[in-house]
GROMACS .gro file of C-alpha atoms in nm:
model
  366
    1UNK     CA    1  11.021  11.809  12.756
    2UNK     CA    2  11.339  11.663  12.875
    3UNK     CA    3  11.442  11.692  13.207
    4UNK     CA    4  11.791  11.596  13.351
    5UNK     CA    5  11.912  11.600  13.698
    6UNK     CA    6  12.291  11.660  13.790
    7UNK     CA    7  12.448  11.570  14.113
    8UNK     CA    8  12.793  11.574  14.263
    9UNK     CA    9  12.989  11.259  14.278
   10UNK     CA   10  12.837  11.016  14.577
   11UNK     CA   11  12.816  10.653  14.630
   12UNK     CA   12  12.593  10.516  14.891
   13UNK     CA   13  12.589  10.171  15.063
   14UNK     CA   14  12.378   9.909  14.942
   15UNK     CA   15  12.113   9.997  15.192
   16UNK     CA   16  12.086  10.369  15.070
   17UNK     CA   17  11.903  10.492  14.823
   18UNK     CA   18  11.933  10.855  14.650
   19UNK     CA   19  11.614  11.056  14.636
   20UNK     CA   20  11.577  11.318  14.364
   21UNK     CA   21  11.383  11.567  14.343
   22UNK     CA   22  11.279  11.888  14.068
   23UNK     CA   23  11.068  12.162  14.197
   24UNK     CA   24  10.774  11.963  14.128
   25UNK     CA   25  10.876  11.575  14.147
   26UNK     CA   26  11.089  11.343  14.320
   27UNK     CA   27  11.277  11.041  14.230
   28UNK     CA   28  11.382  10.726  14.397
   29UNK     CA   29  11.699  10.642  14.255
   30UNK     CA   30  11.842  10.280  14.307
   31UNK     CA   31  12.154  10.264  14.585
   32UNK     CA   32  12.414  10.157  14.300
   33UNK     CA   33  12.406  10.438  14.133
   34UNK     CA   34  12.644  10.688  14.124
   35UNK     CA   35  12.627  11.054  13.976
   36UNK     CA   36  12.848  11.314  13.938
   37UNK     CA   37  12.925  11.680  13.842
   38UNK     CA   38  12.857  12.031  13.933
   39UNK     CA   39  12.530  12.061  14.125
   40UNK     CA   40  12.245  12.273  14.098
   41UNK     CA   41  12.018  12.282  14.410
   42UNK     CA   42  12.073  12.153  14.782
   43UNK     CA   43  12.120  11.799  14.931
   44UNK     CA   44  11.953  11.668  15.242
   45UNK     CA   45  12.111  11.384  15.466
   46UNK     CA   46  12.002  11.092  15.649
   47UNK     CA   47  12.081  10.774  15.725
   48UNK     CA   48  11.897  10.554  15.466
   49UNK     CA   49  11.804  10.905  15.201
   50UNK     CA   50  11.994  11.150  15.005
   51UNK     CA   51  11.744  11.381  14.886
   52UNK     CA   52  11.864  11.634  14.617
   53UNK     CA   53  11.678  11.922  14.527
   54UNK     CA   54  11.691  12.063  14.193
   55UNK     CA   55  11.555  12.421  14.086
   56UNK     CA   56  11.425  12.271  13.761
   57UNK     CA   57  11.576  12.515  13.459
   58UNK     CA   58  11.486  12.452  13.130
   59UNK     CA   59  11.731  12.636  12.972
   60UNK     CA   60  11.994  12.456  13.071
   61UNK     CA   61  12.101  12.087  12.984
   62UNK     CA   62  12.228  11.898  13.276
   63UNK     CA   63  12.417  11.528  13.238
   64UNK     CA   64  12.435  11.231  13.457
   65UNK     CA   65  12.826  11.222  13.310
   66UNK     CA   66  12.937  10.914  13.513
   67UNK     CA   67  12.591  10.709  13.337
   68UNK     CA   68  12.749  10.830  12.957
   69UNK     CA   69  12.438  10.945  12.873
   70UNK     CA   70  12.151  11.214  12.947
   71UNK     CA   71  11.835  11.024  13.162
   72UNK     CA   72  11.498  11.204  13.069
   73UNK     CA   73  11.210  11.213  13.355
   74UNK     CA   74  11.017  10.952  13.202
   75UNK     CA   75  11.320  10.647  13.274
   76UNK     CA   76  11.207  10.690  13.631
   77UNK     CA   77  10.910  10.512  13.683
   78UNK     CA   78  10.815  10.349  14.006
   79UNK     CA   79  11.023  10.372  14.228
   80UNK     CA   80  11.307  10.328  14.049
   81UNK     CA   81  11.581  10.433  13.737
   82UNK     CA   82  11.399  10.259  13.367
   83UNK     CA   83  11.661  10.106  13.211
   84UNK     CA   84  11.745  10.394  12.912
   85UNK     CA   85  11.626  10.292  12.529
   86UNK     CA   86  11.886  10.119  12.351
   87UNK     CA   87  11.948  10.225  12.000
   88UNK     CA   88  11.856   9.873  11.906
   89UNK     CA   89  11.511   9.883  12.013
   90UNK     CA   90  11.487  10.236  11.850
   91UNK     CA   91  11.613  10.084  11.519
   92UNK     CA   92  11.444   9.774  11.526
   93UNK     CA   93  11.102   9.978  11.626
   94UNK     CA   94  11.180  10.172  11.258
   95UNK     CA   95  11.249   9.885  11.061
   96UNK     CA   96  10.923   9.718  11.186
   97UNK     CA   97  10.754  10.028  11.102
   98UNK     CA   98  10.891   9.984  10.747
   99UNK     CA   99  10.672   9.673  10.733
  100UNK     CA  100  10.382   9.815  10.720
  101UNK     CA  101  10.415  10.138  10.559
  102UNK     CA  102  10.166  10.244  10.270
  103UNK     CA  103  10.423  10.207  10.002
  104UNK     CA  104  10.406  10.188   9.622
  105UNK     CA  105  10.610  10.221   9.352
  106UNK     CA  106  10.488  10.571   9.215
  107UNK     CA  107  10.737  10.629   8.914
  108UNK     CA  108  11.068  10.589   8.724
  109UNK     CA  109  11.250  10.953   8.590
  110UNK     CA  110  11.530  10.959   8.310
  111UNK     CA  111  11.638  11.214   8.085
  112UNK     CA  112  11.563  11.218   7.737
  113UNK     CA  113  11.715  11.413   7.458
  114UNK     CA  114  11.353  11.540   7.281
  115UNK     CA  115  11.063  11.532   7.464
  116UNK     CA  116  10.817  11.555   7.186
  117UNK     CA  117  10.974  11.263   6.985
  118UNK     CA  118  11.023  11.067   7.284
  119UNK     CA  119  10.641  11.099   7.368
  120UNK     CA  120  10.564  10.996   7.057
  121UNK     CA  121  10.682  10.676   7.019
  122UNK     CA  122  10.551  10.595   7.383
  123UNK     CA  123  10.211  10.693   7.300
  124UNK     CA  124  10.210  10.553   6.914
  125UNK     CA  125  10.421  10.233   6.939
  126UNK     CA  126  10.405  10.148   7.376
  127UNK     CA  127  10.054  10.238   7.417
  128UNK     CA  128  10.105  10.498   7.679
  129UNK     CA  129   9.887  10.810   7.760
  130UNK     CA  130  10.028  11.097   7.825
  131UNK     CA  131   9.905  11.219   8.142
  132UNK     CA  132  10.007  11.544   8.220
  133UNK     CA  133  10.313  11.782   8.114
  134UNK     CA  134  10.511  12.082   8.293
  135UNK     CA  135  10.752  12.338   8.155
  136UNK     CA  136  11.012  12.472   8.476
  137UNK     CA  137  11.155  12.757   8.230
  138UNK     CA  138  11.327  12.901   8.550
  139UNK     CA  139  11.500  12.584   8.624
  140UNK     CA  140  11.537  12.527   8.252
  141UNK     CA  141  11.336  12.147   8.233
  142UNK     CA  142  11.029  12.005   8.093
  143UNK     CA  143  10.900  11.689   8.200
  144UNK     CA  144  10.594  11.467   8.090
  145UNK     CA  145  10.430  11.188   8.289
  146UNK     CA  146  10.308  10.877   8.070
  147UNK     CA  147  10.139  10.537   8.179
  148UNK     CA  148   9.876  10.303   8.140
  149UNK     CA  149   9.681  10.441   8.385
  150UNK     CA  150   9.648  10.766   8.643
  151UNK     CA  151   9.945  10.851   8.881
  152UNK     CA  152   9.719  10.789   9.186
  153UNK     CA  153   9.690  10.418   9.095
  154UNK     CA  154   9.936  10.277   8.873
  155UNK     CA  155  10.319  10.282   8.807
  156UNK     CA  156  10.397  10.616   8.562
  157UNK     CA  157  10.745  10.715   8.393
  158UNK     CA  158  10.804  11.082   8.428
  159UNK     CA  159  11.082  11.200   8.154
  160UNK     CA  160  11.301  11.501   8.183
  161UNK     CA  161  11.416  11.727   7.943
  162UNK     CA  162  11.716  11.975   8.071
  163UNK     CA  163  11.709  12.278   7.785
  164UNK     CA  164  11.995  12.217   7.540
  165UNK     CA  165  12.112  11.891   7.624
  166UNK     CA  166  12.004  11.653   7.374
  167UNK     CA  167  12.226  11.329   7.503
  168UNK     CA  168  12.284  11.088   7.791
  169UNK     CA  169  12.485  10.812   7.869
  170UNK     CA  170  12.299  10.564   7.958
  171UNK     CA  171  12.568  10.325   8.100
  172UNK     CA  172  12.608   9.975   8.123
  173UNK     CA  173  12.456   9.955   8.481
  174UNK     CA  174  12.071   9.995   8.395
  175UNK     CA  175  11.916   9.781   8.208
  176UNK     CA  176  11.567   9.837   8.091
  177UNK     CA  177  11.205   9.880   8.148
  178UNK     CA  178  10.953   9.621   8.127
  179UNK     CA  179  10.578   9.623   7.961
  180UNK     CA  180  10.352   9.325   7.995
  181UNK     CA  181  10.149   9.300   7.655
  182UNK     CA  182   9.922   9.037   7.502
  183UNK     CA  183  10.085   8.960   7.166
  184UNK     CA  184  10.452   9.037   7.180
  185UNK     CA  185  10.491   9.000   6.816
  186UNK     CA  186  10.202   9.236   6.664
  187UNK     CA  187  10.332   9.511   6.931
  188UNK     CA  188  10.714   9.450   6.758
  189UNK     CA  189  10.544   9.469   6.387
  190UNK     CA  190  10.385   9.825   6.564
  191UNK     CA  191  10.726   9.922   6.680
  192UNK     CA  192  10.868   9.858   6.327
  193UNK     CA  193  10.620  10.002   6.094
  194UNK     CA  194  10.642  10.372   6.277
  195UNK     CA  195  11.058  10.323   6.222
  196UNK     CA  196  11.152  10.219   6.617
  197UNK     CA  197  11.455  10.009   6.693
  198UNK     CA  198  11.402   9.616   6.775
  199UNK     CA  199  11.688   9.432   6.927
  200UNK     CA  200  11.579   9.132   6.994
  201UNK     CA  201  11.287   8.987   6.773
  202UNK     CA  202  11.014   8.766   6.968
  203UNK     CA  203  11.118   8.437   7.119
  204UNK     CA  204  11.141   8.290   7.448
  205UNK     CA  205  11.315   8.390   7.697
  206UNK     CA  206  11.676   8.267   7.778
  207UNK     CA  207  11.606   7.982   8.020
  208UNK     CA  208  11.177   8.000   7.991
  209UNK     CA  209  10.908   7.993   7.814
  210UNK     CA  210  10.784   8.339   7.822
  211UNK     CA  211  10.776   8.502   7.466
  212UNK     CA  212  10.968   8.817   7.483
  213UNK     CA  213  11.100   9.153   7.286
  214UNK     CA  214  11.321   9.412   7.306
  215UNK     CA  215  11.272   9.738   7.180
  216UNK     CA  216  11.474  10.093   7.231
  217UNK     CA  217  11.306  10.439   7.240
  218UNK     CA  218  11.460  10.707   7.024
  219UNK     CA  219  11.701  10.845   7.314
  220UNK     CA  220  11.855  10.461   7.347
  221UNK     CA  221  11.664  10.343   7.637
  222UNK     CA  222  11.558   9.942   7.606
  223UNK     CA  223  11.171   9.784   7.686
  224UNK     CA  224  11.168   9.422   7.720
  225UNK     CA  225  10.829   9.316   7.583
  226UNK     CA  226  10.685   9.054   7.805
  227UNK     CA  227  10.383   8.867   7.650
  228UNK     CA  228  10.089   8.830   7.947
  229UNK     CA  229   9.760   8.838   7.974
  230UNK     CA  230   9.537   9.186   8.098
  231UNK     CA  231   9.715   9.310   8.377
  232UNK     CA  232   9.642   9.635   8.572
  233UNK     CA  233   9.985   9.763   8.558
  234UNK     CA  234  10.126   9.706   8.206
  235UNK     CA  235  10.420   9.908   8.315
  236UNK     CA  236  10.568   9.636   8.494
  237UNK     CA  237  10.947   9.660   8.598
  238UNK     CA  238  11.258   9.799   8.627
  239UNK     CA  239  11.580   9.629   8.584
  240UNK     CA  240  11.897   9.750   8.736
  241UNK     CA  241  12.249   9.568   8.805
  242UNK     CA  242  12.380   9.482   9.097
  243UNK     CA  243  12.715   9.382   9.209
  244UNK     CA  244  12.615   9.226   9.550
  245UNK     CA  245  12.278   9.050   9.485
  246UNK     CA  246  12.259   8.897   9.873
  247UNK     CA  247  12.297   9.219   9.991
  248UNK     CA  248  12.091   9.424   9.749
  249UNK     CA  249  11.794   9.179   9.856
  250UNK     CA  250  11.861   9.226  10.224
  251UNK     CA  251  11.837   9.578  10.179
  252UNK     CA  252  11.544   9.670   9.956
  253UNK     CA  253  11.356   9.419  10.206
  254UNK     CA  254  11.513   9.576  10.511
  255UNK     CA  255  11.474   9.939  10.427
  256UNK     CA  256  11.218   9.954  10.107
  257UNK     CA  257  10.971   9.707  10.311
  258UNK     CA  258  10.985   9.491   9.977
  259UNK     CA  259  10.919   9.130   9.957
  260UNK     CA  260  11.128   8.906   9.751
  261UNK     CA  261  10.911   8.751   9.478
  262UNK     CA  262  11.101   8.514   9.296
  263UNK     CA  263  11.437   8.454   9.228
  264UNK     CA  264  11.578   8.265   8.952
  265UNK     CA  265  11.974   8.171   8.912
  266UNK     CA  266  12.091   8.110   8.503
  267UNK     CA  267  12.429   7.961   8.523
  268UNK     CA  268  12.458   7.876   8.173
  269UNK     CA  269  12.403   8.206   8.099
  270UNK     CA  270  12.607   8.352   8.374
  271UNK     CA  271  12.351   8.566   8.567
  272UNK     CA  272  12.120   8.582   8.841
  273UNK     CA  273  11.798   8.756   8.895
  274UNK     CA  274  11.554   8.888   9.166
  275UNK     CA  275  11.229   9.035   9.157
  276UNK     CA  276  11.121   9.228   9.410
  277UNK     CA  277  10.830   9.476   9.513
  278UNK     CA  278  10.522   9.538   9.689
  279UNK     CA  279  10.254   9.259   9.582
  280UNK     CA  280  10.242   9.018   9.299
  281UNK     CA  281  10.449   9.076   8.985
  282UNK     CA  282  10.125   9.041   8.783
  283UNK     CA  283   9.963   9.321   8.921
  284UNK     CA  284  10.229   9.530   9.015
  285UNK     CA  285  10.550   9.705   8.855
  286UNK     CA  286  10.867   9.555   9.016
  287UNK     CA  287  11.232   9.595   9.069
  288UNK     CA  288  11.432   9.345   8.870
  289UNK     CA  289  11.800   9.320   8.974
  290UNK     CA  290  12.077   9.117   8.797
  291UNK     CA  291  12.372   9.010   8.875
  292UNK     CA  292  12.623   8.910   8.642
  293UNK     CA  293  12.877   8.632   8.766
  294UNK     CA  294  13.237   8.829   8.848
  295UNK     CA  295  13.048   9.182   8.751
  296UNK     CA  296  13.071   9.427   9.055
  297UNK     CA  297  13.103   9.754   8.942
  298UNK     CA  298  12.888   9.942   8.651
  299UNK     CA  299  12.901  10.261   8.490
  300UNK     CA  300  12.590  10.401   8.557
  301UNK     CA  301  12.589  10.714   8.300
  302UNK     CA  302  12.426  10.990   8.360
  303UNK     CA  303  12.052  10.913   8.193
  304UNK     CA  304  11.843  10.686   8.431
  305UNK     CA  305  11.811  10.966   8.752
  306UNK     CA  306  11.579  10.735   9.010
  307UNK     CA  307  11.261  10.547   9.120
  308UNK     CA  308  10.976  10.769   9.332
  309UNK     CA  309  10.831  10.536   9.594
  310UNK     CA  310  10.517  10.672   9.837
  311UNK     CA  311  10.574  10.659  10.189
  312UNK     CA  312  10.328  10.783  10.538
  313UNK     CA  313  10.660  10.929  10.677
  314UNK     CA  314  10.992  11.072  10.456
  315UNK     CA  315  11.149  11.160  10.802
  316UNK     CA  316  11.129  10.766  10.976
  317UNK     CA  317  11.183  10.628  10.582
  318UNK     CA  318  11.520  10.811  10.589
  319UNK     CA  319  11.608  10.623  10.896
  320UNK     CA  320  11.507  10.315  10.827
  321UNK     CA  321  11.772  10.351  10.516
  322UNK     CA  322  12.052  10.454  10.737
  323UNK     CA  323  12.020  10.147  10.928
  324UNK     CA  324  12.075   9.973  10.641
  325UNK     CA  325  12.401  10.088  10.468
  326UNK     CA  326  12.197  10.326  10.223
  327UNK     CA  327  12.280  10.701  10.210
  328UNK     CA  328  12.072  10.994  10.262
  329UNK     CA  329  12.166  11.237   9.999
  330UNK     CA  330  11.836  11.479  10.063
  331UNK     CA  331  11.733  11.512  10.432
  332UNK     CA  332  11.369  11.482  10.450
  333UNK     CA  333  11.165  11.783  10.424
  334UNK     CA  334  10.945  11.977  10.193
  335UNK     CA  335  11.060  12.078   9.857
  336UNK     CA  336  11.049  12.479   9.860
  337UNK     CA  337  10.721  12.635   9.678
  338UNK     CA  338  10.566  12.302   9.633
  339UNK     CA  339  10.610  12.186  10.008
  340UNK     CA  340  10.566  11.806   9.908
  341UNK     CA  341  10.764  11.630  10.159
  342UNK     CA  342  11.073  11.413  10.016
  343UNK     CA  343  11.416  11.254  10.092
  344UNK     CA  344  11.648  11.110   9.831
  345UNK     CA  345  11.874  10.819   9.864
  346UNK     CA  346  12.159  10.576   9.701
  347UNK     CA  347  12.126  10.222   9.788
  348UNK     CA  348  12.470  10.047   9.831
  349UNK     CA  349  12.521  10.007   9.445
  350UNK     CA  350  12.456  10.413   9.451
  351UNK     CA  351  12.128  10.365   9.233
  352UNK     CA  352  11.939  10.630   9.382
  353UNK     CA  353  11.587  10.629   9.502
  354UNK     CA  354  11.299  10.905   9.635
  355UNK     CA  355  11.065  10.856   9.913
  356UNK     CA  356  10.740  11.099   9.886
  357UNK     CA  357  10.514  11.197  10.121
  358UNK     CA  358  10.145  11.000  10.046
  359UNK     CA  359   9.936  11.340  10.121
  360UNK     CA  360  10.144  11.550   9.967
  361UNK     CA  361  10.183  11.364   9.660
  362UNK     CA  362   9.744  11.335   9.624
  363UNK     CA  363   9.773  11.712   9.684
  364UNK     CA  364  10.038  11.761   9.413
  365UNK     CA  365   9.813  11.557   9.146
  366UNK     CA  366   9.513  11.777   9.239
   0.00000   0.00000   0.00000
């Protein structure tokens, strides 16, 4: 509990100190400082101690006004006034805390136009599994989780289909998704011989070696086909464009707690890219963000929605995003009926993110 202590306005010599005292403890209070307004209690002179007695009420909040600021009981330790907690050890105690939070990316949502084609092709020409799907009649949506693997372990995309619309924009500002296979070019004959869309046709990749694809689902959304060996998580990025790559990086590894994996700069082609995320991009789905040289604004439609990321704490996640230029555009707290634990946020571009409670989300799958 907090506990203030208000005095009138006094200033002692440098050989006085103040004594303060609740109806259960006392204070020693250095001889520098000075306190005022309206007291509460009685005050007891001599010539080296001012001892003011407070009749501790908790109902009431009293300030040391002249100080700027309310002092709890536990700044006075030993003798003497604890010098209060500045907001920069607060902060820098929640970014820290950020560093070694259980975090994973958990999975990507979008809308889609119809869910039963869309799961088709995913499951037919990607490869996916579909792993579990929901009707929400009341809030008029369906939506489908698909992956490589279950929810618990491995990277999922969970699409959403809002009753009657049949459409998105998908904007110029997302890019695509990214699935690690181990022939690029059988997967693309796959793609073509159940009648999918292939934009690019196999070949390296602008400025590598890595043989590569593109393919779009049947609502206009693009996979980039990346030829590797077995990985765990096939479903292995998601690209988005920046305007502001310095201080997209700085954030994600600020407030996200993720490390910057590589990144790569293609001035020829006019671009620059960084992967980031939570442990090798071989094993684990990543963010990819581009920037495009002059390119700071992007129309971001209205199809991709957000990336679900696990977190031990929504409320001190929140924080840690605040400190970092992001916006908070769900408080944390639990989501009514369900009561998993959440909080939504935009980073600077506005792409928007949600941080889930760990527990909650286990209890949710069971």
């Amino acid at each position: 509990m907090l506990r203030t202590v208000t005095v009138p306005s006094l200033s002692f010599s440098s050989s006085t100190h103040l004594k303060v005292s609740t109806q259960n403890t006392s204070y020693l209070a250095p001889h520098s400082l000075k306190l005022s307004s309206p007291l509460i209690g009685n005050i007891n002179r001599s010539n080296s101690t001012r001892t003011v007695t407070c009749n501790y009420n908790p109902s009431r909040r009293l300030a040391l006004l002249q100080l700027g600021t309310v002092i709890p009981q536990s700044q006075f330790l030993s003798g003497t006034l604890a010098p209060a907690r500045s907001s920069e050890v607060t902060d820098q105690n929640v970014l820290e805390w950020v560093k070694n939070d259980k975090r994973r990316m958990l999975h990507v949502v979008y809308n889609v136009g119809d869910l039963d084609k869309t799961i088709k092709f995913y499951t037919e020409c990607l490869g996916m599994k579909l792993l579990r799907r929901r009707d929400i009649p009341e809030d008029r949506y369906s939506n489908a989780f698909l992956g490589y693997g279950p929810e618990d372990t491995n990277f999922t995309v969970e699409l959403t289909y809002n009753y009657g619309v049949d459409k998105y924009d998908i904007g110029d500002g997302f890019g695509h998704f990214g699935i690690a296979v181990e022939d690029v070019a059988r997967t693309v004959d796959l793609v073509k011989a159940k009648g999918g869309k292939v934009t690019r046709e196999p070949a390296p990749v602008k400025g590598g070696s890595t043989m590569i694809a593109f393919v779009e689902d049947p609502n206009g959304y693009k996979f980039e086909l990346l030829e590797r060996g077995l990985t765990p998580e096939p479903l292995c990025q998601v690209m988005l464009r920046v305007g502001d790559l310095d201080r997209s990086i700085n954030f994600y590894k600020k407030s996200f707690g993720m490390e910057l994996l590589r990144r790569r700069d293609n001035p020829e082609y006019k671009y620059t890219i960084a992967l980031m995320g939570y442990g090798p991009e071989d094993k684990n789905a990543v963010l990819e963000l581009t920037y495009n040289y002059g390119i700071t604004e992007y129309n971001k439609g209205n199809g991709y929605t957000q990336i679900a990321i696990g977190t031990d704490d929504v409320y001190k996640s929140a924080e840690a995003v605040k400190l970092c230029g992001g916006k908070i555009i769900r408080e944390p707290g639990p989501i009514p009926v369900i009561k998993t634990k959440i909080t939504a946020c935009l980073d600077p571009d506005g792409w928007k993110s949600v941080f889930v409670d760990n527990v909650d989300f286990f209890k949710e799958l069971e």
